[in-house]
PDB file of C-alpha atoms in Angstrom:
ATOM      1  CA  GLY O   1     -25.075  -1.498  -3.314  1.00 42.00           C
ATOM      2  CA  PHE O   2     -21.587  -0.737  -4.535  1.00 44.00           C
ATOM      3  CA  GLU O   3     -20.068   0.956  -7.522  1.00 47.00           C
ATOM      4  CA  TYR O   4     -17.335  -0.829  -9.451  1.00 47.00           C
ATOM      5  CA  ALA O   5     -13.839   0.487  -8.813  1.00 45.00           C
ATOM      6  CA  LEU O   6     -10.791  -0.170 -10.971  1.00 50.00           C
ATOM      7  CA  GLY O   7      -8.728  -3.025  -9.614  1.00 51.00           C
ATOM      8  CA  GLU O   8     -10.184  -5.093  -6.814  1.00 65.00           C
ATOM      9  CA  ALA O   9     -13.667  -4.150  -5.678  1.00 85.00           C
ATOM     10  CA  PHE O  10     -13.578  -6.515  -2.679  1.00 88.00           C
ATOM     11  CA  GLN O  11     -10.942  -7.873  -0.322  1.00 87.00           C
ATOM     12  CA  TRP O  12     -11.313 -10.541   2.331  1.00 90.00           C
ATOM     13  CA  LEU O  13      -9.951  -9.688   5.745  1.00 91.00           C
ATOM     14  CA  PRO O  14      -6.874 -11.853   6.313  1.00 89.00           C
ATOM     15  CA  ASP O  15      -8.579 -13.978   8.966  1.00 90.00           C
ATOM     16  CA  GLY O  16     -11.697 -14.428   6.816  1.00 92.00           C
ATOM     17  CA  SER O  17     -13.927 -12.735   9.397  1.00 92.00           C
ATOM     18  CA  GLY O  18     -15.183 -10.059   7.039  1.00 92.00           C
ATOM     19  CA  LEU O  19     -15.285  -8.630   3.563  1.00 93.00           C
ATOM     20  CA  ALA O  20     -14.067  -5.157   2.636  1.00 93.00           C
ATOM     21  CA  ILE O  21     -16.102  -3.342   0.009  1.00 92.00           C
ATOM     22  CA  LYS O  22     -13.432  -1.005  -1.233  1.00 92.00           C
ATOM     23  CA  ARG O  23     -15.815   1.449  -2.887  1.00 89.00           C
ATOM     24  CA  LEU O  24     -19.288   1.409  -1.339  1.00 85.00           C
ATOM     25  CA  ASP O  25     -20.545   4.563  -3.076  1.00 83.00           C
ATOM     26  CA  GLN O  26     -19.171   7.886  -4.380  1.00 82.00           C
ATOM     27  CA  SER O  27     -16.930   8.438  -1.365  1.00 87.00           C
ATOM     28  CA  ARG O  28     -17.119   5.629   1.197  1.00 93.00           C
ATOM     29  CA  GLY O  29     -15.779   2.134   1.772  1.00 94.00           C
ATOM     30  CA  ALA O  30     -16.964  -0.498   4.245  1.00 95.00           C
ATOM     31  CA  ILE O  31     -16.086  -3.718   6.037  1.00 95.00           C
ATOM     32  CA  VAL O  32     -18.881  -6.235   6.615  1.00 95.00           C
ATOM     33  CA  ARG O  33     -18.312  -8.720   9.464  1.00 93.00           C
ATOM     34  CA  LEU O  34     -19.632 -12.159   8.535  1.00 92.00           C
ATOM     35  CA  ALA O  35     -20.403 -13.401  12.057  1.00 92.00           C
ATOM     36  CA  ASP O  36     -23.087 -10.805  12.789  1.00 94.00           C
ATOM     37  CA  GLY O  37     -23.504  -8.834   9.553  1.00 92.00           C
ATOM     38  CA  ALA O  38     -22.262  -5.640  11.221  1.00 94.00           C
ATOM     39  CA  MET O  39     -20.911  -3.044   8.810  1.00 95.00           C
ATOM     40  CA  VAL O  40     -18.198  -0.494   9.559  1.00 95.00           C
ATOM     41  CA  THR O  41     -18.201   2.361   7.066  1.00 95.00           C
ATOM     42  CA  PHE O  42     -15.295   4.659   6.280  1.00 96.00           C
ATOM     43  CA  ASP O  43     -15.524   8.244   5.062  1.00 93.00           C
ATOM     44  CA  GLU O  44     -13.264   7.369   2.143  1.00 93.00           C
ATOM     45  CA  TRP O  45     -12.695   4.451  -0.217  1.00 93.00           C
ATOM     46  CA  ILE O  46     -10.412   1.634   0.859  1.00 94.00           C
ATOM     47  CA  ALA O  47      -7.123   1.323  -1.033  1.00 93.00           C
ATOM     48  CA  ALA O  48      -5.757  -1.673   0.906  1.00 92.00           C
ATOM     49  CA  ILE O  49      -5.939  -3.585   4.177  1.00 93.00           C
ATOM     50  CA  ALA O  50      -2.909  -4.647   6.222  1.00 93.00           C
ATOM     51  CA  PRO O  51      -2.054  -8.367   6.264  1.00 90.00           C
ATOM     52  CA  ASP O  52      -3.039  -8.563   9.938  1.00 89.00           C
ATOM     53  CA  GLY O  53      -6.377  -6.861   9.191  1.00 90.00           C
ATOM     54  CA  GLY O  54      -5.750  -4.137  11.742  1.00 91.00           C
ATOM     55  CA  ALA O  55      -5.198  -1.107   9.505  1.00 95.00           C
ATOM     56  CA  VAL O  56      -6.932   0.282   6.434  1.00 95.00           C
ATOM     57  CA  LEU O  57      -5.190   2.574   3.928  1.00 95.00           C
ATOM     58  CA  HIS O  58      -7.283   5.141   2.041  1.00 95.00           C
ATOM     59  CA  PRO O  59      -6.374   6.815  -1.290  1.00 91.00           C
ATOM     60  CA  SER O  60      -5.804  10.234   0.350  1.00 91.00           C
ATOM     61  CA  GLY O  61      -3.107   8.815   2.643  1.00 94.00           C
ATOM     62  CA  ALA O  62      -5.512   8.613   5.567  1.00 95.00           C
ATOM     63  CA  VAL O  63      -5.187   5.468   7.691  1.00 96.00           C
ATOM     64  CA  SER O  64      -7.935   3.893   9.816  1.00 96.00           C
ATOM     65  CA  ALA O  65      -8.191   0.988  12.204  1.00 95.00           C
ATOM     66  CA  ALA O  66     -10.468  -1.793  10.928  1.00 92.00           C
ATOM     67  CA  ASP O  67     -13.104  -0.674  13.462  1.00 93.00           C
ATOM     68  CA  GLY O  68     -13.309   2.765  11.756  1.00 94.00           C
ATOM     69  CA  THR O  69     -11.144   4.690  14.234  1.00 96.00           C
ATOM     70  CA  ALA O  70      -8.968   7.280  12.470  1.00 96.00           C
ATOM     71  CA  LEU O  71      -5.216   6.711  12.830  1.00 96.00           C
ATOM     72  CA  ALA O  72      -2.374   9.075  11.958  1.00 95.00           C
ATOM     73  CA  PRO O  73      -2.260   9.825   8.205  1.00 94.00           C
ATOM     74  CA  LEU O  74       0.765   8.899   6.132  1.00 94.00           C
ATOM     75  CA  PRO O  75       3.620  11.303   6.832  1.00 93.00           C
ATOM     76  CA  GLY O  76       4.074  13.534   3.782  1.00 90.00           C
ATOM     77  CA  ALA O  77       0.581  13.014   2.332  1.00 90.00           C
ATOM     78  CA  ALA O  78      -0.469  16.548   3.262  1.00 88.00           C
ATOM     79  CA  ASP O  79       2.412  17.917   1.147  1.00 86.00           C
ATOM     80  CA  CYS O  80       0.427  17.284  -2.054  1.00 84.00           C
ATOM     81  CA  ALA O  81      -1.761  20.264  -2.970  1.00 79.00           C
ATOM     82  CA  GLU O  82      -3.639  18.273  -5.614  1.00 79.00           C
ATOM     83  CA  PHE O  83      -4.209  14.651  -6.606  1.00 79.00           C
ATOM     84  CA  LEU O  84      -2.207  12.215  -4.459  1.00 85.00           C
ATOM     85  CA  ASN O  85      -0.998   8.769  -5.519  1.00 90.00           C
ATOM     86  CA  VAL O  86       0.252   6.357  -2.870  1.00 92.00           C
ATOM     87  CA  ALA O  87       2.342   3.444  -4.144  1.00 93.00           C
ATOM     88  CA  HIS O  88       2.407   1.020  -1.237  1.00 95.00           C
ATOM     89  CA  ALA O  89       3.272  -2.484  -0.083  1.00 96.00           C
ATOM     90  CA  TRP O  90       2.465  -4.133   3.246  1.00 95.00           C
ATOM     91  CA  SER O  91       5.132  -6.217   4.959  1.00 95.00           C
ATOM     92  CA  PRO O  92       4.150  -9.660   6.288  1.00 92.00           C
ATOM     93  CA  ASP O  93       4.190  -8.208   9.831  1.00 92.00           C
ATOM     94  CA  GLY O  94       2.030  -5.168   8.980  1.00 92.00           C
ATOM     95  CA  ARG O  95       4.569  -2.406   8.327  1.00 95.00           C
ATOM     96  CA  LEU O  96       3.717  -0.171   5.409  1.00 97.00           C
ATOM     97  CA  ALA O  97       6.228   0.864   2.735  1.00 97.00           C
ATOM     98  CA  TYR O  98       5.141   3.711   0.476  1.00 96.00           C
ATOM     99  CA  THR O  99       6.153   6.489  -1.876  1.00 94.00           C
ATOM    100  CA  LEU O 100       4.011   9.484  -2.766  1.00 93.00           C
ATOM    101  CA  THR O 101       3.476  11.370  -6.003  1.00 90.00           C
ATOM    102  CA  CYS O 102       1.359  14.477  -6.574  1.00 87.00           C
ATOM    103  CA  GLY O 103      -0.632  15.762  -9.521  1.00 82.00           C
ATOM    104  CA  ILE O 104      -1.440  14.195 -12.851  1.00 77.00           C
ATOM    105  CA  ASP O 105       2.219  14.158 -13.942  1.00 75.00           C
ATOM    106  CA  GLY O 106       3.214  12.157 -10.828  1.00 75.00           C
ATOM    107  CA  ALA O 107       5.888  14.418  -9.353  1.00 77.00           C
ATOM    108  CA  PRO O 108       7.112  13.450  -5.867  1.00 79.00           C
ATOM    109  CA  PRO O 109       6.343  16.008  -3.108  1.00 78.00           C
ATOM    110  CA  ALA O 110       9.178  18.553  -2.781  1.00 75.00           C
ATOM    111  CA  GLY O 111      11.011  16.805  -5.646  1.00 71.00           C
ATOM    112  CA  ALA O 112      12.272  13.826  -3.599  1.00 81.00           C
ATOM    113  CA  ASN O 113      11.278  10.217  -4.227  1.00 89.00           C
ATOM    114  CA  ARG O 114      11.297   9.082  -0.611  1.00 93.00           C
ATOM    115  CA  LEU O 115      10.510   5.524   0.432  1.00 96.00           C
ATOM    116  CA  THR O 116       8.950   5.657   3.883  1.00 96.00           C
ATOM    117  CA  ILE O 117       8.328   2.685   6.188  1.00 97.00           C
ATOM    118  CA  ILE O 118       5.818   3.249   9.000  1.00 97.00           C
ATOM    119  CA  GLU O 119       4.052   1.434  11.802  1.00 96.00           C
ATOM    120  CA  PRO O 120       0.410   2.104  10.763  1.00 95.00           C
ATOM    121  CA  ALA O 121      -1.100   1.794  14.249  1.00 92.00           C
ATOM    122  CA  THR O 122       0.958   4.726  15.525  1.00 93.00           C
ATOM    123  CA  GLY O 123       2.037   6.519  12.340  1.00 93.00           C
ATOM    124  CA  ALA O 124       5.648   6.304  13.573  1.00 96.00           C
ATOM    125  CA  ILE O 125       8.263   6.442  10.846  1.00 97.00           C
ATOM    126  CA  ILE O 126      10.555   3.416  11.097  1.00 97.00           C
ATOM    127  CA  TRP O 127      12.953   4.676   8.408  1.00 97.00           C
ATOM    128  CA  GLN O 128      13.105   6.668   5.163  1.00 96.00           C
ATOM    129  CA  LYS O 129      15.372   6.477   2.130  1.00 96.00           C
ATOM    130  CA  GLU O 130      15.671   8.484  -1.070  1.00 94.00           C
ATOM    131  CA  LEU O 131      15.104   6.293  -4.126  1.00 93.00           C
ATOM    132  CA  PRO O 132      16.051   6.918  -7.743  1.00 88.00           C
ATOM    133  CA  VAL O 133      13.298   8.831  -9.550  1.00 83.00           C
ATOM    134  CA  GLY O 134      10.406   6.605 -10.550  1.00 84.00           C
ATOM    135  CA  LEU O 135      11.017   3.630  -8.231  1.00 90.00           C
ATOM    136  CA  PHE O 136       8.192   2.622  -5.921  1.00 93.00           C
ATOM    137  CA  PRO O 137       7.396  -0.366  -3.658  1.00 95.00           C
ATOM    138  CA  VAL O 138       5.407  -3.263  -5.138  1.00 93.00           C
ATOM    139  CA  GLY O 139       5.863  -5.997  -2.537  1.00 94.00           C
ATOM    140  CA  TRP O 140       7.865  -7.565   0.278  1.00 95.00           C
ATOM    141  CA  LEU O 141       9.531 -10.923   0.263  1.00 94.00           C
ATOM    142  CA  PRO O 142       7.417 -13.392   2.269  1.00 92.00           C
ATOM    143  CA  ASP O 143      10.074 -13.544   5.021  1.00 93.00           C
ATOM    144  CA  GLY O 144       9.934  -9.739   5.404  1.00 94.00           C
ATOM    145  CA  GLN O 145      13.668  -9.368   4.757  1.00 96.00           C
ATOM    146  CA  ALA O 146      13.437  -7.230   1.603  1.00 97.00           C
ATOM    147  CA  ILE O 147      11.185  -4.814  -0.256  1.00 97.00           C
ATOM    148  CA  LEU O 148      10.672  -5.203  -4.000  1.00 95.00           C
ATOM    149  CA  LEU O 149      10.646  -2.043  -6.119  1.00 95.00           C
ATOM    150  CA  ASP O 150       9.535  -1.310  -9.681  1.00 91.00           C
ATOM    151  CA  ASP O 151       8.939   1.725 -11.860  1.00 83.00           C
ATOM    152  CA  ALA O 152       6.129   2.802 -14.158  1.00 72.00           C
ATOM    153  CA  ALA O 153       7.790   1.632 -17.379  1.00 70.00           C
ATOM    154  CA  TYR O 154       6.354  -1.510 -18.961  1.00 69.00           C
ATOM    155  CA  GLY O 155       8.775  -4.410 -18.713  1.00 71.00           C
ATOM    156  CA  SER O 156      11.078  -2.509 -16.388  1.00 83.00           C
ATOM    157  CA  PRO O 157      13.679  -3.885 -13.980  1.00 89.00           C
ATOM    158  CA  ILE O 158      12.596  -5.221 -10.584  1.00 91.00           C
ATOM    159  CA  TRP O 159      14.798  -4.200  -7.664  1.00 93.00           C
ATOM    160  CA  ARG O 160      15.330  -5.555  -4.130  1.00 95.00           C
ATOM    161  CA  LEU O 161      16.130  -3.369  -1.119  1.00 97.00           C
ATOM    162  CA  ALA O 162      16.946  -4.675   2.367  1.00 97.00           C
ATOM    163  CA  ALA O 163      13.970  -4.307   4.719  1.00 96.00           C
ATOM    164  CA  ASP O 164      16.039  -2.112   7.051  1.00 96.00           C
ATOM    165  CA  GLY O 165      16.920   0.269   4.192  1.00 96.00           C
ATOM    166  CA  ALA O 166      20.619  -0.593   4.316  1.00 96.00           C
ATOM    167  CA  GLY O 167      22.570  -0.433   1.090  1.00 95.00           C
ATOM    168  CA  GLU O 168      21.305   0.445  -2.359  1.00 94.00           C
ATOM    169  CA  PRO O 169      18.579  -1.240  -4.431  1.00 94.00           C
ATOM    170  CA  VAL O 170      19.886  -4.286  -6.326  1.00 94.00           C
ATOM    171  CA  MET O 171      18.400  -5.287  -9.691  1.00 92.00           C
ATOM    172  CA  ILE O 172      17.065  -8.858  -9.525  1.00 91.00           C
ATOM    173  CA  VAL O 173      15.160  -8.952 -12.830  1.00 88.00           C
ATOM    174  CA  GLU O 174      16.368  -6.893 -15.775  1.00 86.00           C
ATOM    175  CA  ASP O 175      13.134  -6.774 -17.758  1.00 82.00           C
ATOM    176  CA  GLY O 176       9.869  -7.840 -16.179  1.00 75.00           C
ATOM    177  CA  THR O 177       6.539  -7.010 -14.597  1.00 73.00           C
ATOM    178  CA  LEU O 178       5.804  -8.189 -11.055  1.00 74.00           C
ATOM    179  CA  LEU O 179       2.376  -9.806 -10.929  1.00 72.00           C
ATOM    180  CA  ASP O 180       2.424 -11.357  -7.468  1.00 74.00           C
ATOM    181  CA  ILE O 181       4.637 -12.977  -4.854  1.00 76.00           C
ATOM    182  CA  ILE O 182       3.735 -16.528  -3.910  1.00 74.00           C
ATOM    183  CA  PRO O 183       5.328 -17.888  -0.724  1.00 72.00           C
ATOM    184  CA  ALA O 184       6.921 -21.319  -1.048  1.00 69.00           C
ATOM    185  CA  GLU O 185       5.465 -24.138   1.001  1.00 66.00           C
ATOM    186  CA  GLU O 186       7.530 -24.989   4.083  1.00 59.00           C
TER     187      GLU O 186
END
């Protein structure tokens, strides 16, 4: 069985070949393959799955391949001595944008609010950029050309940052809450 987790309890793999059970029990998550019923279990809950289905992000900052193989953890995740929060957004091509906060009060590790973009399969850092305090990634534009940022305030501005990190964040909505990004039909 599974225990209910806040947010989504299940997530389809992008190709529809399996179903992720984000919180299988007190500490594990799983992916069930529909073709043969095989189940891959993970030693930790599942926070999110990459759009290509190849990588799994866990709440501790650990990263796994969808077959259960451990990949390099998120750079900087080990800098939190206590509770870790990973604000993240997957790009359409599978890159991962994230910021980290530590502890109940949500302070960034070493006092810097650093947006990091990695290649999950290798753990390689593509680029990093200091953000104003409180901003974190919430999505990518469907064409992968920009990252959308928000902060924890209700009805806060939504910002856009070039996907290569160039320039400064630009406010695109003065007062709003991002619910989802829906790609336009071609």
